[in-house]
CSV table of C-alpha atoms and ligand atoms in Angstrom, one decimal:
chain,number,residue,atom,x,y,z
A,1,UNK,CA,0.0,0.0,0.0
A,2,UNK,CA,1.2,3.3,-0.7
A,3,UNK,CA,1.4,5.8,2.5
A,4,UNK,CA,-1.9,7.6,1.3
A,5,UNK,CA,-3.7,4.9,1.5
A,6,UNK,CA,-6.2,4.6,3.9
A,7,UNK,CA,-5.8,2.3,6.6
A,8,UNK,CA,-9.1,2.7,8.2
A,9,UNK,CA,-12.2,5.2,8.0
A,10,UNK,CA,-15.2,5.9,10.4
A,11,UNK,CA,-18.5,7.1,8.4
A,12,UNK,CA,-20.5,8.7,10.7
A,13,UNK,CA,-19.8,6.7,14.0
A,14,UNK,CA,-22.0,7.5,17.0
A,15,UNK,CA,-21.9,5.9,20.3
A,16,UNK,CA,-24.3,7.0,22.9
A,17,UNK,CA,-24.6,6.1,26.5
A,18,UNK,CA,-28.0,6.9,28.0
A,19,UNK,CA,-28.6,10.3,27.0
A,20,UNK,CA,-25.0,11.3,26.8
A,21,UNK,CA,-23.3,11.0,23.0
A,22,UNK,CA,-19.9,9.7,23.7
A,23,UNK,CA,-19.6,10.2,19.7
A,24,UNK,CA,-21.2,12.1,17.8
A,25,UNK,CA,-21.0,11.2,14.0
A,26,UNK,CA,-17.7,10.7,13.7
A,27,UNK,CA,-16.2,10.9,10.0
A,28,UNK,CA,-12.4,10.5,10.1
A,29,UNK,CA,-10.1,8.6,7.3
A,30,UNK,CA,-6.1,7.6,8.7
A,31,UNK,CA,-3.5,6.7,6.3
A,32,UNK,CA,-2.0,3.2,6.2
A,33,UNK,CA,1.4,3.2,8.0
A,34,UNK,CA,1.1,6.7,9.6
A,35,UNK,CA,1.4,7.4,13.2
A,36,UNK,CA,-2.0,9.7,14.5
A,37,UNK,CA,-2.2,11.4,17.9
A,38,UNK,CA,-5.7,11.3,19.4
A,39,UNK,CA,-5.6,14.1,21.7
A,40,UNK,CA,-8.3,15.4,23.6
A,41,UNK,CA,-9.5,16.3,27.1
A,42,UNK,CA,-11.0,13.7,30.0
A,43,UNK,CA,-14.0,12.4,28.9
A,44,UNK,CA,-14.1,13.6,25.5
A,45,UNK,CA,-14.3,10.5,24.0
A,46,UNK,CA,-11.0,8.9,23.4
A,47,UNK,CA,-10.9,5.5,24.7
A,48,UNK,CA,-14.9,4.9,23.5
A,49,UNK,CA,-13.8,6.0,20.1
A,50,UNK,CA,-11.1,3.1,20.5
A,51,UNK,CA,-13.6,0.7,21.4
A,52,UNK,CA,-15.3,0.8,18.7
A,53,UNK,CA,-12.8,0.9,16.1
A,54,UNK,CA,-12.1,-2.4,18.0
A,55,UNK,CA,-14.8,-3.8,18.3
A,56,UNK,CA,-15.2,-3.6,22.1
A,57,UNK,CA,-18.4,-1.9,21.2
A,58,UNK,CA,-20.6,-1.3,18.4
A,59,UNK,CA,-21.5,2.1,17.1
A,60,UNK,CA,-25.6,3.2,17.6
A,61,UNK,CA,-24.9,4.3,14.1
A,62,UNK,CA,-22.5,4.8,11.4
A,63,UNK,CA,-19.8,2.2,9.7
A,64,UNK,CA,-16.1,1.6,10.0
A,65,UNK,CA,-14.2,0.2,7.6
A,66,UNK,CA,-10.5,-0.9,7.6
A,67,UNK,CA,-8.1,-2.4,4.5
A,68,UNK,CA,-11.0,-1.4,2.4
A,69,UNK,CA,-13.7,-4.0,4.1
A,70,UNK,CA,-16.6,-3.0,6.4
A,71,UNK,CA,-15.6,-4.2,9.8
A,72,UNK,CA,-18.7,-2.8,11.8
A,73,UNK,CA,-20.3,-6.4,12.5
A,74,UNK,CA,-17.3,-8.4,12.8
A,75,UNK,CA,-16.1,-9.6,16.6
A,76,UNK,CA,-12.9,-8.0,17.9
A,77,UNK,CA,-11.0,-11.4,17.5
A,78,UNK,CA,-11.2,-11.2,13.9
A,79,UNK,CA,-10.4,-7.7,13.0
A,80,UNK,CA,-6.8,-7.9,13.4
A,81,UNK,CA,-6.6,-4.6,15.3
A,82,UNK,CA,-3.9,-4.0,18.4
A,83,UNK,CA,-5.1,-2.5,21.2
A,84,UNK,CA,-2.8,-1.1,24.3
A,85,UNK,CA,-4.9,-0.5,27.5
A,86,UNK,CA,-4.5,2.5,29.5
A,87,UNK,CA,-3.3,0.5,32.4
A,88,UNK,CA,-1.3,-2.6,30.5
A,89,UNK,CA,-3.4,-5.0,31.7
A,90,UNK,CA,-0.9,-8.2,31.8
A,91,UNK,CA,-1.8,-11.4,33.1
A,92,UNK,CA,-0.1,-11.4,36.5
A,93,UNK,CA,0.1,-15.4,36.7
A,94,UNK,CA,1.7,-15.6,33.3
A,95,UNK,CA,5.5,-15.2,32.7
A,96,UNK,CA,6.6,-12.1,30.0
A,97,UNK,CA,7.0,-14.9,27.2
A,98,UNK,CA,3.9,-16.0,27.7
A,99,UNK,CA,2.4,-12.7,28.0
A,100,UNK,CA,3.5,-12.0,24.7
A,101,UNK,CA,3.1,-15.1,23.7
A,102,UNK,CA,-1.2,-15.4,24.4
A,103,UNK,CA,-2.3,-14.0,21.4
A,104,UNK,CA,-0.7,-16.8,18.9
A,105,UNK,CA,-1.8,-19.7,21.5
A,106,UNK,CA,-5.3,-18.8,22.1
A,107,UNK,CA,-6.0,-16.7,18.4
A,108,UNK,CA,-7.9,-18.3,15.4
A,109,UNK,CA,-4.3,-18.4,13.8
A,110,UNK,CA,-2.8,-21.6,15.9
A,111,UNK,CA,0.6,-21.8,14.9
A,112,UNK,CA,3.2,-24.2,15.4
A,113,UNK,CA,5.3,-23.9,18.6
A,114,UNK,CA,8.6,-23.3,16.5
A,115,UNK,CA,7.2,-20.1,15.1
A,116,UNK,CA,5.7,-18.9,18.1
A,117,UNK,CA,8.6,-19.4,19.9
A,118,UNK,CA,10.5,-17.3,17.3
A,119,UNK,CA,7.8,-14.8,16.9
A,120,UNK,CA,8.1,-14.1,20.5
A,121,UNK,CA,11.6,-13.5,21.1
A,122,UNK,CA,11.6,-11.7,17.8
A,123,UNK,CA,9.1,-8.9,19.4
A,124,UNK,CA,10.5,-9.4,22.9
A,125,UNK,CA,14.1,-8.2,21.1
A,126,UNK,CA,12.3,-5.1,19.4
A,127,UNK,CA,10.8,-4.0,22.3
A,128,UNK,CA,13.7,-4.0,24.4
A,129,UNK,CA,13.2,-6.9,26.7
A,130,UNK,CA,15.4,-9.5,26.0
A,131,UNK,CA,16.6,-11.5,29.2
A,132,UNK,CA,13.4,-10.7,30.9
A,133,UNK,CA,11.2,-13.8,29.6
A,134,UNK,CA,10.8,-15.9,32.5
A,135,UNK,CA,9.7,-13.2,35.0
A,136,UNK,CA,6.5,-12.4,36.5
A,137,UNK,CA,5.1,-9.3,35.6
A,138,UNK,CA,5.1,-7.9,39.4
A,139,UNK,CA,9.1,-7.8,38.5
A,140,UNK,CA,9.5,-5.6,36.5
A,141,UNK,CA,9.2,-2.0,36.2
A,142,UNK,CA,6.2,0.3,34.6
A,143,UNK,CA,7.7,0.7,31.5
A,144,UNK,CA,8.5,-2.9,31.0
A,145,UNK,CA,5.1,-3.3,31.9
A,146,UNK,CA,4.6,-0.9,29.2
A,147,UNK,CA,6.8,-2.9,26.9
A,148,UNK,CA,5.3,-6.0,27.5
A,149,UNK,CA,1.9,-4.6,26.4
A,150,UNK,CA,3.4,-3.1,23.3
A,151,UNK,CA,5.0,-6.6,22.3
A,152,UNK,CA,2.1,-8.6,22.7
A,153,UNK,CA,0.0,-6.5,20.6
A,154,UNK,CA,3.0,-6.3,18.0
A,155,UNK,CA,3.6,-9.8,18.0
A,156,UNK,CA,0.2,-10.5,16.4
A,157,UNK,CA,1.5,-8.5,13.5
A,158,UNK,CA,-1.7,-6.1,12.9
A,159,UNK,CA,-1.7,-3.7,10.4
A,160,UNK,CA,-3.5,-1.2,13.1
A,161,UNK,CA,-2.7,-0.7,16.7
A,162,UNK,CA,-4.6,1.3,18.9
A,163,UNK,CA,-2.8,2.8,22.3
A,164,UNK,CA,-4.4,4.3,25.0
A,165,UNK,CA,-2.8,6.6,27.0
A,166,UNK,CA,0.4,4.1,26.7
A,167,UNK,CA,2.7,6.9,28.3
A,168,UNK,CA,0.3,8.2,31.4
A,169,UNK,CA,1.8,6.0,33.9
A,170,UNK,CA,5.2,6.3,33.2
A,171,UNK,CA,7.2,9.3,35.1
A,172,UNK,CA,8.4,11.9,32.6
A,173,UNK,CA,11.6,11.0,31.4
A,174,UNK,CA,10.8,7.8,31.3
A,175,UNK,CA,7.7,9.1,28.9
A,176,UNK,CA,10.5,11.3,26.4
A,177,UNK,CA,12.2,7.7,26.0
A,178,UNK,CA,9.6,5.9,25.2
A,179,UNK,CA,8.1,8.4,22.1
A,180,UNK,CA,11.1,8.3,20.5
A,181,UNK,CA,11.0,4.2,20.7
A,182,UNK,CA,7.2,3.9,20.1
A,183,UNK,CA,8.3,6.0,16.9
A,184,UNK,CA,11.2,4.0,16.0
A,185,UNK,CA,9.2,0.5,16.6
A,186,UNK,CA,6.4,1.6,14.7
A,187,UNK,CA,8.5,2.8,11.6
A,188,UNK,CA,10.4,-0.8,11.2
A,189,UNK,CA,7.4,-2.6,11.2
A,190,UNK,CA,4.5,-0.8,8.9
A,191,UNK,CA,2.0,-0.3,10.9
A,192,UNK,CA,-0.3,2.5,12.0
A,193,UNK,CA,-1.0,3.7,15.6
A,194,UNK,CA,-3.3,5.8,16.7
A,195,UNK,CA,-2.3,6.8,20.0
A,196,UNK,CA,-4.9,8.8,22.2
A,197,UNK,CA,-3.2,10.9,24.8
A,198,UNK,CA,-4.5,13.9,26.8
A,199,UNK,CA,-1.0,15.7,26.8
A,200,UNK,CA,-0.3,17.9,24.0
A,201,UNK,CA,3.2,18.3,24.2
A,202,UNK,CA,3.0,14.4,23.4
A,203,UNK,CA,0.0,14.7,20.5
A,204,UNK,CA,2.5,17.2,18.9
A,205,UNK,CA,6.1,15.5,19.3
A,206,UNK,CA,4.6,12.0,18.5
A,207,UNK,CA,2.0,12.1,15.4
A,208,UNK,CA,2.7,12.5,12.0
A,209,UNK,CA,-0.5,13.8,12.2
A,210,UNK,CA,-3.0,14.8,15.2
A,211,UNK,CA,-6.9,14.5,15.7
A,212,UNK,CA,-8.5,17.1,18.1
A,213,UNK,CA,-11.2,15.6,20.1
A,214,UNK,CA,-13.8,17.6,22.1
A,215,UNK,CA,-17.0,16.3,23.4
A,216,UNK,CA,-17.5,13.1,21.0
A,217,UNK,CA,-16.6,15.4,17.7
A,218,UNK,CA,-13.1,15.3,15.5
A,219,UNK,CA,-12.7,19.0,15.5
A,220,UNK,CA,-9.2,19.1,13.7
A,221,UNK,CA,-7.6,16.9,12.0
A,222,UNK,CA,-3.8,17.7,10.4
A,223,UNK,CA,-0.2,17.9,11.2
A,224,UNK,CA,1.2,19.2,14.3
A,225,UNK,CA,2.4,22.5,12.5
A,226,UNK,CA,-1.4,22.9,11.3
A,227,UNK,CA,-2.5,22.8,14.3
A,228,UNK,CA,0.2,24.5,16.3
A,229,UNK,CA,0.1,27.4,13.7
A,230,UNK,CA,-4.2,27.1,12.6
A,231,UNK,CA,-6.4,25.7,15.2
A,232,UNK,CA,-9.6,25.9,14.2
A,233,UNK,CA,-11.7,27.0,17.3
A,234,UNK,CA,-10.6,28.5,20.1
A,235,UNK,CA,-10.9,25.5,22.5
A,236,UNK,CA,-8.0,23.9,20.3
A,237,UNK,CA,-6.1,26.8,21.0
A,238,UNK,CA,-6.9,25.9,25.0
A,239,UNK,CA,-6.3,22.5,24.6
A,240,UNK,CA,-2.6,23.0,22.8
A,241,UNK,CA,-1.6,25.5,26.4
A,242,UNK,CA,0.2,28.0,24.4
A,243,UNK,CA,-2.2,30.3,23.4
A,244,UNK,CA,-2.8,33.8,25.5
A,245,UNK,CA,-6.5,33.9,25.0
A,246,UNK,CA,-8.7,36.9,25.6
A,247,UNK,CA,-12.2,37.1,25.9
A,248,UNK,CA,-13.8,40.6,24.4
A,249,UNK,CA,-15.9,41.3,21.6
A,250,UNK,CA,-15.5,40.8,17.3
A,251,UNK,CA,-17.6,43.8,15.6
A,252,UNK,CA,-17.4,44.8,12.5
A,253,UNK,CA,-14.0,44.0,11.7
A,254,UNK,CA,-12.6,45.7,15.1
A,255,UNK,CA,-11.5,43.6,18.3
A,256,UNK,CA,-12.1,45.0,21.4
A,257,UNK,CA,-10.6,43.8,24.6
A,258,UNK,CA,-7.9,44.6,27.7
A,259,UNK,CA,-5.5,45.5,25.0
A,260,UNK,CA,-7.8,47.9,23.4
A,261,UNK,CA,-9.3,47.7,20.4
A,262,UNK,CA,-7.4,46.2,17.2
A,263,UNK,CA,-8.6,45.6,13.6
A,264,UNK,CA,-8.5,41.8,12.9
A,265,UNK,CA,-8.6,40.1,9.3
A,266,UNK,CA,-9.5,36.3,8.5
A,267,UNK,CA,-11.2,35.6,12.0
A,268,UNK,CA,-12.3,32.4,12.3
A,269,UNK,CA,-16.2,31.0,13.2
A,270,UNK,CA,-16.2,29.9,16.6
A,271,UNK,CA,-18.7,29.8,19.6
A,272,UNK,CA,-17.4,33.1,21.4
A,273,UNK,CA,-15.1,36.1,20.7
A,274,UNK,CA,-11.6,35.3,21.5
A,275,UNK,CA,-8.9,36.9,20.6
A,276,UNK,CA,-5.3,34.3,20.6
A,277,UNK,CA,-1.7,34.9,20.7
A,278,UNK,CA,0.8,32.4,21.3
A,279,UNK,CA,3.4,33.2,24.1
A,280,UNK,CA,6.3,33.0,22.1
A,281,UNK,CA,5.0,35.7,20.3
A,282,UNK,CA,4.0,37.5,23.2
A,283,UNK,CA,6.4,40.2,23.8
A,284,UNK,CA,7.8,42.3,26.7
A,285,UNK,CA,7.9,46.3,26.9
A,286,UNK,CA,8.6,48.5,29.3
A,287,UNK,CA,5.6,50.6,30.2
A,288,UNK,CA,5.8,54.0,27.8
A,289,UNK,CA,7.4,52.3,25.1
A,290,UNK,CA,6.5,54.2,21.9
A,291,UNK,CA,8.0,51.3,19.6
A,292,UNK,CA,5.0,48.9,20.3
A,293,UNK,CA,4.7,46.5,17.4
A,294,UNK,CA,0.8,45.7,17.7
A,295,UNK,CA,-1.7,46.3,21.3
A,296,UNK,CA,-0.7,47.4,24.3
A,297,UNK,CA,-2.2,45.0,27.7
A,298,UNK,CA,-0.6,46.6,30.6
A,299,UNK,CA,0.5,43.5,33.0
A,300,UNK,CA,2.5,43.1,35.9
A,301,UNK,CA,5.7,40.6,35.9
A,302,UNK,CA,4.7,37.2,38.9
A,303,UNK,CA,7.7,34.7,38.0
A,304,UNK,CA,9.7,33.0,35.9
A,305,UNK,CA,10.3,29.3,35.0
A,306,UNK,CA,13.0,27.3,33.3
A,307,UNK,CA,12.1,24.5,30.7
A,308,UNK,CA,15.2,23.9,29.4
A,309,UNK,CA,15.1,25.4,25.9
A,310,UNK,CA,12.9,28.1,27.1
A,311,UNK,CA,11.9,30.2,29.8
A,312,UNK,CA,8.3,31.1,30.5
A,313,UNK,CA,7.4,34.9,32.4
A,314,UNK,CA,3.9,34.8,33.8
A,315,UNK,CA,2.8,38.1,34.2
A,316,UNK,CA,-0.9,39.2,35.7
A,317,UNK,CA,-3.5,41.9,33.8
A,318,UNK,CA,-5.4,44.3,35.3
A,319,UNK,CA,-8.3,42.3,35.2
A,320,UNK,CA,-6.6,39.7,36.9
A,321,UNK,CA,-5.7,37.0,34.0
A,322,UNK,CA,-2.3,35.3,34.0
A,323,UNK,CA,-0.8,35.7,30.6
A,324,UNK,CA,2.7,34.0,29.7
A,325,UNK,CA,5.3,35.2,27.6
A,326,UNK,CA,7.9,32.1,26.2
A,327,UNK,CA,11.0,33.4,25.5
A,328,UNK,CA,13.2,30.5,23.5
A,329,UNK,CA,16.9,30.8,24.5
A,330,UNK,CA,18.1,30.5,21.2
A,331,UNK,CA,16.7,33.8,20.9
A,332,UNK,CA,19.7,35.1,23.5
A,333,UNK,CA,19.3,35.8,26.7
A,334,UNK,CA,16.2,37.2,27.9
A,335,UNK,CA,16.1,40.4,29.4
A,336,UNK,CA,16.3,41.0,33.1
A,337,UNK,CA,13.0,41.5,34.8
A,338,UNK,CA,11.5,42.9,37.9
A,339,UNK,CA,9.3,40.8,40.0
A,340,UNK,CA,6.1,43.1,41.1
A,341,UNK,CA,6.8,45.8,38.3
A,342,UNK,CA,4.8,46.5,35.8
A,343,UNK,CA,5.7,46.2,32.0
A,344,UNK,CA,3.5,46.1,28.7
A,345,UNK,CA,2.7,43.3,26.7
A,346,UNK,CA,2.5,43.9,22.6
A,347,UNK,CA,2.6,41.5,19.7
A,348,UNK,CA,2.4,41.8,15.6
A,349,UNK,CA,-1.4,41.7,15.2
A,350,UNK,CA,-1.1,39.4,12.2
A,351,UNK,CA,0.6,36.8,14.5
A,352,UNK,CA,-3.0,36.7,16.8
A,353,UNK,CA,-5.3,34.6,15.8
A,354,UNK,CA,-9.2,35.7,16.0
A,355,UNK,CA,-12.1,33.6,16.5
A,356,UNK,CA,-15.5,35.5,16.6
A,357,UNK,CA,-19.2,34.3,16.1
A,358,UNK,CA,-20.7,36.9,14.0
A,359,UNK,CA,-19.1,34.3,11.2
A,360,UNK,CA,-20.4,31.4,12.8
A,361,UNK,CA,-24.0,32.2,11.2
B,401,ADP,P1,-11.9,9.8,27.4
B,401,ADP,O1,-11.3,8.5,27.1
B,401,ADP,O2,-11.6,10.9,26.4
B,401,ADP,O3,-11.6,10.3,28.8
B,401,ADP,P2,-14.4,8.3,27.3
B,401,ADP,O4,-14.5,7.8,26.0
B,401,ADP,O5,-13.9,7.3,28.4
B,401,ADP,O6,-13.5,9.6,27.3
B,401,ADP,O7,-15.8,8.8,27.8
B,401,ADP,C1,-16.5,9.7,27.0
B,401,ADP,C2,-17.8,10.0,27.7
B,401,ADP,O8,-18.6,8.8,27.8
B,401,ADP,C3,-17.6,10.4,29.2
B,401,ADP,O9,-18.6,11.4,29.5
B,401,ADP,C4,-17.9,9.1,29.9
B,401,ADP,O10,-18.3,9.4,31.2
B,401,ADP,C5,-18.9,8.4,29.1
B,401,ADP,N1,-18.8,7.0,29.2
B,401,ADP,C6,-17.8,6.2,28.7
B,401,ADP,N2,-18.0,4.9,28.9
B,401,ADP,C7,-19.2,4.8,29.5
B,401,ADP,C8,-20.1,3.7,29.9
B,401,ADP,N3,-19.7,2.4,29.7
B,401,ADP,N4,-21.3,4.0,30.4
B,401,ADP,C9,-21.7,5.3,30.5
B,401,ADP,N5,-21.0,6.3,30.2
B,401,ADP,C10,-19.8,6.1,29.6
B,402,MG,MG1,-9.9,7.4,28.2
């Protein structure tokens, strides 16, 4: 298959609970060997939407289709699809080989002992876990835990495997390591994952390409620049956390809020006025500066905090609202600031990005 093929696609996919739609119509197509963020908040609908692509559950309505067949009525078992619980779910009686090993013993594929055998130290080795076979899983760590889940959903060799939250219980360095390998792993071996995580700093670093999810609905869908640079609605910009976002008022062409009142082009339709800026385009004044480049918002300097190639300043408005500047340090040095002073904040005012709902109409 060539890399724009698609892999699998969901036609109007809905999945209610009760009164609550857990998914509502969902139309999305992923490209065969690609690697696709999920991202979205708590109860948003990632792991449901992952249920039913694998068959966990069935949609109320709509079809999903994957390698160009309609899969909607076919049993989990058969569909060939990988699936990586949140929480590893291992068989705790069962050594690490025969962890891994379960899926060729007890699948419809049977094979003989040889090749299972080989199979399984074959994905053990790729995974990183060689010399751990004939342990329990109580000894070993979380992130051979997390291993050990990878491997025995790779060793079925599926053409699609689904991860949920495969990173959330792992501390943070730990996490950095293991992106780059699920990357690496997933490269060698053609396959697609589609990895649902609620951390954005992960969607972005990890997916060739990244689904927004909010409340049951695929709100954005593109690369990690595209939505870094573009999102669509102003809750994307919140979910991303690196966006200043200021409520106000879209009229005729003219933005009004704290910073006064700026004349926007291309705003976007969206639910409420909001007016976006992303902090490292947020700049910092002193207050009188006559060389603003864009609106002035008055703010008072809080703190700063190191993170490594970058240093974010928080700083407070007037009306109270933290706003962060992110100064990257291959930029220089940052300038020196005074905690408790106040400065002024400005920015080029084709930088922001405006969302108002006179255009949602
Ligand atoms: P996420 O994985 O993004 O946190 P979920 O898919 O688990 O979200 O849940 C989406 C919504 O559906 C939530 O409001 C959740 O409470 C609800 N939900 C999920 N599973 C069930 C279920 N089995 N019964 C009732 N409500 C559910
Ligand atoms: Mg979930």
């Amino acid at each position: 298959m060539k890399q724009s093929d698609p892999i699998f696609r969901l036609d109007g996919v809905t999945r209610r609970y009760g009164n609550l739609t857990a998914l509502d119509s969902i139309d999305f197509t992923a490209e065969d060997n690609s690697y696709i963020s999920l991202l979205g908040p708590s109860g948003s609908g990632k792991t449901s939407l992952l249920r039913v692509i694998a068959g966990f559950e069935a949609p109320d309505s709509g079809r999903i289709w994957f390698q160009g067949r309609d899969i909607t009525d076919l049993p989990a078992h058969e569909r060939g699809i990988g699936f990586v619980f949140q929480n590893f779910a291992l068989f705790p009686h069962l050594t690490i080989f025969e962890n891994v090993a379960f899926g060729l013993r007890n699948g419809a594929i049977n094979p003989p002992e040889a090749e299972i055998i080989q199979r399984v130290k074959e994905t053990i080795e790729m995974v990183g876990l060689t010399g751990l076979e004939d342990r329990n899983p109580d000894q070993i760590s979380g992130g051979q835990k997390q291993r050990v889940a990878l491997a025995r959903s790779l060793v079925m060799q599926p053409k699609l495997v689904l991860l949920d939250e495969p990173l959330g219980a792992l501390d943070a360095n730990l996490r950095e390591r293991m992106q780059t390998e699920l990357r690496t792993i997933r490269e060698r071996l053609d396959v697609t994952f589609l990895h649902v995580t609620g951390s954005e700093t992960e969607a972005l670093a990890m997916g060739d390409k990244v689904a927004v999810l909010d409340s049951g609905r695929i709100v954005q869908f593109g690369t990690p620049e595209e939505i870094y640079d573009a999102p669509i609605i102003s809750d994307v910009a919140l979910f991303l956390n690196r966006f200043n976002l200021f409520d106000g008022t879209l009229k005729d062409g003219v933005f009004h809020g704290a910073f006064g009142s700026v004349p926007v082009s291309g705003a976007r339709a969206n639910e409420t006025d909001v007016y976006a800026i992303r902090y490292d385009r947020t700049q910092i004044f002193d207050t009188g500066s006559t060389d603003l480049p864009g609106p002035a918002l008055p703010a008072r300097y809080l703190a700063s905090e190191y993170l490594g190639s970058s240093i974010v300043f928080l700083f407070e408005t007037e009306d109270n609202k933290t706003v962060e500047v992110d100064h990257h340090l291959s930029l220089g040095e940052p300038r020196d600031l005074e905690v408790g002073r106040d400065y002024v904040l400005s920015w080029s005012p084709e930088q922001a990005i405006v969302f108002g709902k006179e255009l949602a109409r």
